[in-house]
Short mmCIF file of C-alpha atoms in Angstrom, two decimals:
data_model
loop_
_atom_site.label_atom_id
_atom_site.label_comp_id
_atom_site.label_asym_id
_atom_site.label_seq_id
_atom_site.Cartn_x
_atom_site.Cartn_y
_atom_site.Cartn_z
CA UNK T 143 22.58 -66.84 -39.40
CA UNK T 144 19.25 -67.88 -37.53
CA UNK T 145 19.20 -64.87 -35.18
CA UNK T 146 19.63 -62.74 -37.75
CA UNK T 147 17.01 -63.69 -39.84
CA UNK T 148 14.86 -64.03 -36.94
CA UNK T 149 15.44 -60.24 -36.38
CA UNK T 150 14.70 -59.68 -40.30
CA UNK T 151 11.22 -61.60 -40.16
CA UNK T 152 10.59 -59.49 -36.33
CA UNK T 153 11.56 -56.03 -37.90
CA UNK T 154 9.45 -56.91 -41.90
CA UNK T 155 6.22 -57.72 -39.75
CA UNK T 156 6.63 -55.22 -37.54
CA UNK T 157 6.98 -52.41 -40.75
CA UNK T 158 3.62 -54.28 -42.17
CA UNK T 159 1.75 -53.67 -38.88
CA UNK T 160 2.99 -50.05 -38.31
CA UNK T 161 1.79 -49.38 -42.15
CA UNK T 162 -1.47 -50.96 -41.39
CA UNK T 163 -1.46 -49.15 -38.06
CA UNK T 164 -1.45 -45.78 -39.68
CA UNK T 165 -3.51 -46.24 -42.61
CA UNK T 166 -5.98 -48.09 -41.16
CA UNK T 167 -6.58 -45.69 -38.35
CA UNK T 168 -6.28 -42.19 -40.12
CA UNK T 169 -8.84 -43.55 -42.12
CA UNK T 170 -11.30 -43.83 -39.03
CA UNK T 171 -10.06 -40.17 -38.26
CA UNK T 172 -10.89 -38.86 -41.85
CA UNK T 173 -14.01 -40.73 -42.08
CA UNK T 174 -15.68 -39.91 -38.70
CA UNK T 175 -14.41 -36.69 -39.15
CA UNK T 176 -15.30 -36.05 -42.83
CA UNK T 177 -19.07 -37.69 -41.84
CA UNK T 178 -19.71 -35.16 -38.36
CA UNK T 179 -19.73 -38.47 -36.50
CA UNK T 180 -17.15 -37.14 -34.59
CA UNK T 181 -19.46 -34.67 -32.54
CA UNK T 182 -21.05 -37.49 -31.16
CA UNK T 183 -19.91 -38.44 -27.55
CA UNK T 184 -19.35 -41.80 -28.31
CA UNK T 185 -17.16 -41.22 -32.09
CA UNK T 186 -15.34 -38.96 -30.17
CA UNK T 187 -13.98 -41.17 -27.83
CA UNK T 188 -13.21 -43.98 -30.71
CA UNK T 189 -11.35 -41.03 -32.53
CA UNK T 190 -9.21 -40.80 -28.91
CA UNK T 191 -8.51 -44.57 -29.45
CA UNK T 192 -7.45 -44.10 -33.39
CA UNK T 193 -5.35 -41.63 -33.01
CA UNK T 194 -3.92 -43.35 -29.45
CA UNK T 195 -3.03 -46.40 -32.30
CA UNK T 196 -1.56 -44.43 -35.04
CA UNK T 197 0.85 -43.17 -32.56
CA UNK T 198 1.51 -46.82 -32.50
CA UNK T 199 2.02 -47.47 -35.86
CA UNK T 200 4.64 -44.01 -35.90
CA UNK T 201 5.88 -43.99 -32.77
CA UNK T 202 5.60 -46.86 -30.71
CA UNK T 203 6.60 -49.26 -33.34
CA UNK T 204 9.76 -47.51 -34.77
CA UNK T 205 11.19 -47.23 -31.14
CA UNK T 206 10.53 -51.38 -31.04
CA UNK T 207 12.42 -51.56 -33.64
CA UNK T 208 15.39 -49.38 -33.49
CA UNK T 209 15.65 -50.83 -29.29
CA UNK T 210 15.59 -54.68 -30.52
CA UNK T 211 18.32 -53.68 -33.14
CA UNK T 212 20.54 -53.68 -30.62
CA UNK T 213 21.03 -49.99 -30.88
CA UNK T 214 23.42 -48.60 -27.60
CA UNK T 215 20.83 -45.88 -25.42
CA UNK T 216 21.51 -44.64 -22.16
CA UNK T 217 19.32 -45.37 -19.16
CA UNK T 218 17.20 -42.66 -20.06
CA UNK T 219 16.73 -42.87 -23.48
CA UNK T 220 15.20 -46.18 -22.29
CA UNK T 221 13.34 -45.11 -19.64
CA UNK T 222 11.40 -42.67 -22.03
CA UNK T 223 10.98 -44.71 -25.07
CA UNK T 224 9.10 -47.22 -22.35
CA UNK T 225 7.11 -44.12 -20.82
CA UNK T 226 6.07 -42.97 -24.24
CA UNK T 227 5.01 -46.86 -25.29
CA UNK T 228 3.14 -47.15 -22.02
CA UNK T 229 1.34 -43.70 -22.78
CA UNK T 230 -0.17 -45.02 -25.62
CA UNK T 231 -1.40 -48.10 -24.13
CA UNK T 232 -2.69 -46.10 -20.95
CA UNK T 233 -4.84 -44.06 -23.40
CA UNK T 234 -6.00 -47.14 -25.22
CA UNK T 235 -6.85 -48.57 -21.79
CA UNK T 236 -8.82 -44.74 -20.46
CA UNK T 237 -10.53 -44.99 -23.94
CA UNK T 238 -11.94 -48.00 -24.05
CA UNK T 239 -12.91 -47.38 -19.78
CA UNK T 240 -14.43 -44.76 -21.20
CA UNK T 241 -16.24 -45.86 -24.23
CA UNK T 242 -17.69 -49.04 -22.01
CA UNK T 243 -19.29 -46.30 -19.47
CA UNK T 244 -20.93 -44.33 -22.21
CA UNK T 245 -22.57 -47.25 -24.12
CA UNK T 246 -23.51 -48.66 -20.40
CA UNK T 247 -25.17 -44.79 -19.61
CA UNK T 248 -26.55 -44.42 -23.10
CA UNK T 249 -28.29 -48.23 -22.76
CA UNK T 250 -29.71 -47.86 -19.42
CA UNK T 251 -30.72 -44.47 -19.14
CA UNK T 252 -30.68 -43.45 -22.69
CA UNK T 253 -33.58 -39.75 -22.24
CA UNK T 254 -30.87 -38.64 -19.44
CA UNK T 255 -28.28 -39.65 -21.36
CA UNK T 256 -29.01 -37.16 -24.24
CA UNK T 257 -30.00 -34.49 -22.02
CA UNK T 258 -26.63 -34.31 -19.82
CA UNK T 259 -24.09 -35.79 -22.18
CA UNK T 260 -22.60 -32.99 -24.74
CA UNK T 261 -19.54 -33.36 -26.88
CA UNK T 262 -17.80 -30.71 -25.01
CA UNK T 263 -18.09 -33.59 -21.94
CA UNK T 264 -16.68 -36.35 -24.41
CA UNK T 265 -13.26 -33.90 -25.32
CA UNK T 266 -13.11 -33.41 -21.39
CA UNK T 267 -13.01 -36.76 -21.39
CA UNK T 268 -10.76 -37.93 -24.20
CA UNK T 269 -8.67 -34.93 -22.40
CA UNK T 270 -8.44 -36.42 -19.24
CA UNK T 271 -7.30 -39.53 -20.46
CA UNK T 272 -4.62 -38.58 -21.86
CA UNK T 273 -3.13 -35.74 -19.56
CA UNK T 274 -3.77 -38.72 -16.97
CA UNK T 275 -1.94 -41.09 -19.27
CA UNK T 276 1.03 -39.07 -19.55
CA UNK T 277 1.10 -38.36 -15.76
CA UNK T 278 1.29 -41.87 -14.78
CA UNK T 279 3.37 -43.35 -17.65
CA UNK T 280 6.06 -40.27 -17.22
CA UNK T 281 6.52 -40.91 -13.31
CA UNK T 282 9.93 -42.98 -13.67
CA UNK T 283 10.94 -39.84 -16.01
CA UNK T 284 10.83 -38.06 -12.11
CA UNK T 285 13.10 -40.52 -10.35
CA UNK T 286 10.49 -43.21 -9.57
CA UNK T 287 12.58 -45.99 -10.89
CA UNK T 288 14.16 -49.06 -10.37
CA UNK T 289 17.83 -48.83 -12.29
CA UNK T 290 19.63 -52.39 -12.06
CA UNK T 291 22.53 -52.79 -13.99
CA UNK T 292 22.03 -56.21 -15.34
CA UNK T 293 24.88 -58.85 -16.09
CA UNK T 294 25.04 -60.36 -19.64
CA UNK T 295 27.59 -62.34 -22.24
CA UNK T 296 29.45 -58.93 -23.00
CA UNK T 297 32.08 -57.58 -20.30
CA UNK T 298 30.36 -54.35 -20.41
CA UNK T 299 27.07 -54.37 -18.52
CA UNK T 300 23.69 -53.10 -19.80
CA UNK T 301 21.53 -50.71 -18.63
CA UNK T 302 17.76 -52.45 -18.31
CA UNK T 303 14.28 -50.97 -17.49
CA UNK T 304 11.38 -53.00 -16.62
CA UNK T 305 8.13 -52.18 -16.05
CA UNK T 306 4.70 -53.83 -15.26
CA UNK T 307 1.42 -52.31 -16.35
CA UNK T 308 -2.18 -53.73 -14.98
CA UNK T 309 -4.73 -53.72 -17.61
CA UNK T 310 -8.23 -53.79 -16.46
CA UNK T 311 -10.51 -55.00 -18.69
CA UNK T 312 -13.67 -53.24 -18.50
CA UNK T 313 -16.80 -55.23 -19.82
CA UNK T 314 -20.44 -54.28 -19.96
CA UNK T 315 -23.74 -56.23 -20.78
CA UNK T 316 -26.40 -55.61 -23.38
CA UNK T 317 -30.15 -55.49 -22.60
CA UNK T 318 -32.99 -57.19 -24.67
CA UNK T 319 -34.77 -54.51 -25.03
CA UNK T 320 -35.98 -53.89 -28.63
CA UNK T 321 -36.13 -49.81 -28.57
CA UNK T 322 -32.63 -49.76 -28.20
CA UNK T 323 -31.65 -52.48 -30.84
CA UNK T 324 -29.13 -50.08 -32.48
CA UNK T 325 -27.21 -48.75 -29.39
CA UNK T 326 -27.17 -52.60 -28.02
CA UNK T 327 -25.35 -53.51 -31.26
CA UNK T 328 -22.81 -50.84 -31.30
CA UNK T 329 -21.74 -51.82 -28.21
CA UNK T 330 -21.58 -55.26 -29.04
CA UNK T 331 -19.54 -54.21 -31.60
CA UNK T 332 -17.73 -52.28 -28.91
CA UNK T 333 -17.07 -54.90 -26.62
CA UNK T 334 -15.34 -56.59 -29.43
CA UNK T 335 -12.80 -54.12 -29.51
CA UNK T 336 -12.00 -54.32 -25.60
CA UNK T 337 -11.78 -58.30 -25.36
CA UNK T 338 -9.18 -57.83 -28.55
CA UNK T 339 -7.45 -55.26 -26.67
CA UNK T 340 -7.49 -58.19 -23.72
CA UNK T 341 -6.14 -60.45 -26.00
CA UNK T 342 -3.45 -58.92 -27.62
CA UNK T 343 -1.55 -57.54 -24.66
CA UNK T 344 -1.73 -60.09 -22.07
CA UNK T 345 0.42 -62.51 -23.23
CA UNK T 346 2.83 -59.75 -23.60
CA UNK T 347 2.11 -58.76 -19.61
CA UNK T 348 2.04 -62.36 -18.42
CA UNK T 349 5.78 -62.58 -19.87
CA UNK T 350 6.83 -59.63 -18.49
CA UNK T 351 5.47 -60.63 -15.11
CA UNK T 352 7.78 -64.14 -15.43
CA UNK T 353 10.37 -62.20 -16.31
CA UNK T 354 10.13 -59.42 -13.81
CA UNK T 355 9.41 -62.38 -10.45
CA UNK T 356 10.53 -65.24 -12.03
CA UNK T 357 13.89 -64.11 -13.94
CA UNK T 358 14.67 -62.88 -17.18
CA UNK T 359 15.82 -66.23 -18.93
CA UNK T 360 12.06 -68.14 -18.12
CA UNK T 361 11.11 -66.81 -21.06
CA UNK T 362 12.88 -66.57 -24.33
CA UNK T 363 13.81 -63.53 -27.14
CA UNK T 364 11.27 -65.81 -29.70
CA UNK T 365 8.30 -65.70 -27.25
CA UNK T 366 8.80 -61.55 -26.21
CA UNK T 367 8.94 -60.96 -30.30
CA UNK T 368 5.58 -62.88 -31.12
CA UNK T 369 4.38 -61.45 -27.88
CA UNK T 370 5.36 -57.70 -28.91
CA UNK T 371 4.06 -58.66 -32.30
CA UNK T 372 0.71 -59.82 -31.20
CA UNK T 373 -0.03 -56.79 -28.80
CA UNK T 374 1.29 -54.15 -31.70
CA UNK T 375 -1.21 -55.81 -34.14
CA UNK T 376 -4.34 -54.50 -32.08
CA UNK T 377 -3.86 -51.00 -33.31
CA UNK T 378 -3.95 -52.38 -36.76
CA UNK T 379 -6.92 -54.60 -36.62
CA UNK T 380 -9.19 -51.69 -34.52
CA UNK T 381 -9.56 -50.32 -37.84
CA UNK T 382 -10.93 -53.50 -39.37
CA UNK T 383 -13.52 -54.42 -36.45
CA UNK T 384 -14.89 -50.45 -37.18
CA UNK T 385 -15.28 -51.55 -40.78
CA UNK T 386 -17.28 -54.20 -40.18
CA UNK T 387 -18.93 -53.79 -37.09
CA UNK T 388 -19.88 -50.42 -36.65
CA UNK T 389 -22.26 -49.20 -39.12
CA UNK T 390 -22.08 -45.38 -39.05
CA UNK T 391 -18.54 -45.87 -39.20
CA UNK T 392 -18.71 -48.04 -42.38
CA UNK T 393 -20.77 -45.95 -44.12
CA UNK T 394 -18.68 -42.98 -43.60
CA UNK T 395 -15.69 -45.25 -44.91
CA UNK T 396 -17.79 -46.07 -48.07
CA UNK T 397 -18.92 -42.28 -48.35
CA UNK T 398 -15.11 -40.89 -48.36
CA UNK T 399 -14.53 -43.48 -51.15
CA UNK T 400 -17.01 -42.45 -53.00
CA UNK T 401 -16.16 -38.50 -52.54
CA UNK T 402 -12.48 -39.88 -53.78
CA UNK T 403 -13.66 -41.25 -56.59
CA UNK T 404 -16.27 -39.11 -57.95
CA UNK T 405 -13.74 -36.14 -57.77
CA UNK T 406 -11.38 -37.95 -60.31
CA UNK T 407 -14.41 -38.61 -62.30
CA UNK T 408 -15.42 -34.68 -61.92
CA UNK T 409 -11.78 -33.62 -62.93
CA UNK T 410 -12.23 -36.20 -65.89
CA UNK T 411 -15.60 -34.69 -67.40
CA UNK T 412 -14.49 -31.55 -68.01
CA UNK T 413 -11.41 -32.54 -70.35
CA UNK T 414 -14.06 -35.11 -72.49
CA UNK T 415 -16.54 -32.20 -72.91
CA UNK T 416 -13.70 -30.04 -74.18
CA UNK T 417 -12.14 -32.98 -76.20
CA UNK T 418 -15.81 -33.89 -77.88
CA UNK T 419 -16.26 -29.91 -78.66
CA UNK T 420 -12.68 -29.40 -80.59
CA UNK T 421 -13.85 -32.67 -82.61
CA UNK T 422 -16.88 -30.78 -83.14
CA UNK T 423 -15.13 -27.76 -84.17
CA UNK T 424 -12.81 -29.14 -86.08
CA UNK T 425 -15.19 -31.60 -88.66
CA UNK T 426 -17.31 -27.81 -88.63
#
């Protein structure tokens, strides 16, 4: 039927952006970690955001999935599938908060920035967003809640939980100054990655508000999918805008390839030299 294989097409997209999800963004972690990037206060914080999207791509994304299959939970099996989707996207929110500040302090006032600014500040940091993530996102989990049992075609009624989450969408301006050419292109780069973040979830939020004030019918199963769809894709193309925009990162992704493949090369060597000597031996 149509709804079924409108579910099929959902749940095969979905798979392809959870795979991309996780590849994509342990390959950030390996590379900036691999490289020593990661010591720097500004790597750290991108390595928050990575690993706040693979969780996407292996957590957030299955429970999608297994919830639109029309799989029976109780009210709060819902409730913390929702708090655990909206910890991830609190994080990715903190992060990027945070990664805007730095690149504003390390433009403006980049001498004080590199005498008060350690990496054991940036892991305070990346810590603090996420205990403060998982704070606010688990409240419900406490009793702050609204449970409304919700009519629907079936005699039995189902259990719904509905939640609205303000993004703010942190910006921040690049100077014209020539000294700091490099730092004013990472966070160009940067700011890419927050007005994609923009992008991808609030079409998602600006349904769920119509739904939420308006009612649940204004807007229909086709639009939440592509909506769900467009906001789970950010974690997967994160990973692509660090490729290409972000040089340090890019070279680290180019030297871990290389490392890769020279060690099959290494391993390879070896067995020619002792092939080519037993020849050797042999015609002896």
């Amino acid at each position: 039927s149509r709804m079924n294989v409108e579910t099929f097409v959902y749940t095969l997209l979905e798979v392809l952006i959870a795979v991309s999800c996780c590849l994509g963004n342990l390959m950030v972690v390996l590379a900036l970690w691999a490289s020593k990037s990661i010591k720097q206060p500004t790597f750290c914080l991108i390595v928050s955001l990575a690993v706040a999207d693979l969780l996407v791509g292996c957590v957030a994304i299955p429970l999608a999935v297994v919830v639109d299959g029309n799989v029976t939970m109780s009210f709060y099996s819902c409730l913390f599938q929702s708090c655990v989707v909206i910890t991830l996207t609190v994080v990715s929110v903190l992060c990027l908060t945070a990664i805007a500040v730095d690149r504003f302090l390390r433009v403006y006032i980049p001498l004080r920035y590199k005498r008060a600014v350690k990496q054991k500040h940036s892991w305070l940091v990346v810590t603090g967003c996420w205990i403060v993530a998982i704070l606010l996102s688990f409240i419900p989990m406490f009793g702050w809640y609204n449970h409304t049992n919700l009519p629907t075609a079936d005699p039995v009624n189902s259990t719904a939980c509905q939640f609205i989450l303000v993004i703010p969408m942190p910006y921040f301006q690049n100077d014209s100054q020539t000294y700091l050419q490099k730092e004013k292109r990472l966070a160009g780069s940067l700011s890419l990655v927050v007005v994609l973040f923009v992008i991808s979830w609030l079409p998602l939020q600006v349904m769920n508000c119509l739904a939420y004030f308006v009612g649940p019918d204004v807007v229909t199963k086709k639009a939440f999918h592509m909506g769900i769809l467009l906001s789970h894709s950010n974690s997967a193309v994160n990973p692509v805008v660090y490729a290409l925009k972000v040089d340090k990162i890019k070279r680290a992704y180019l030297k871990m390839w290389r490392q890769l493949f020279t060690c099959g090369d290494e391993n390879q060597a070896p067995q020619i030299i002792q092939t080519t000597d037993n020849i050797l031996s042999s015609n002896a």
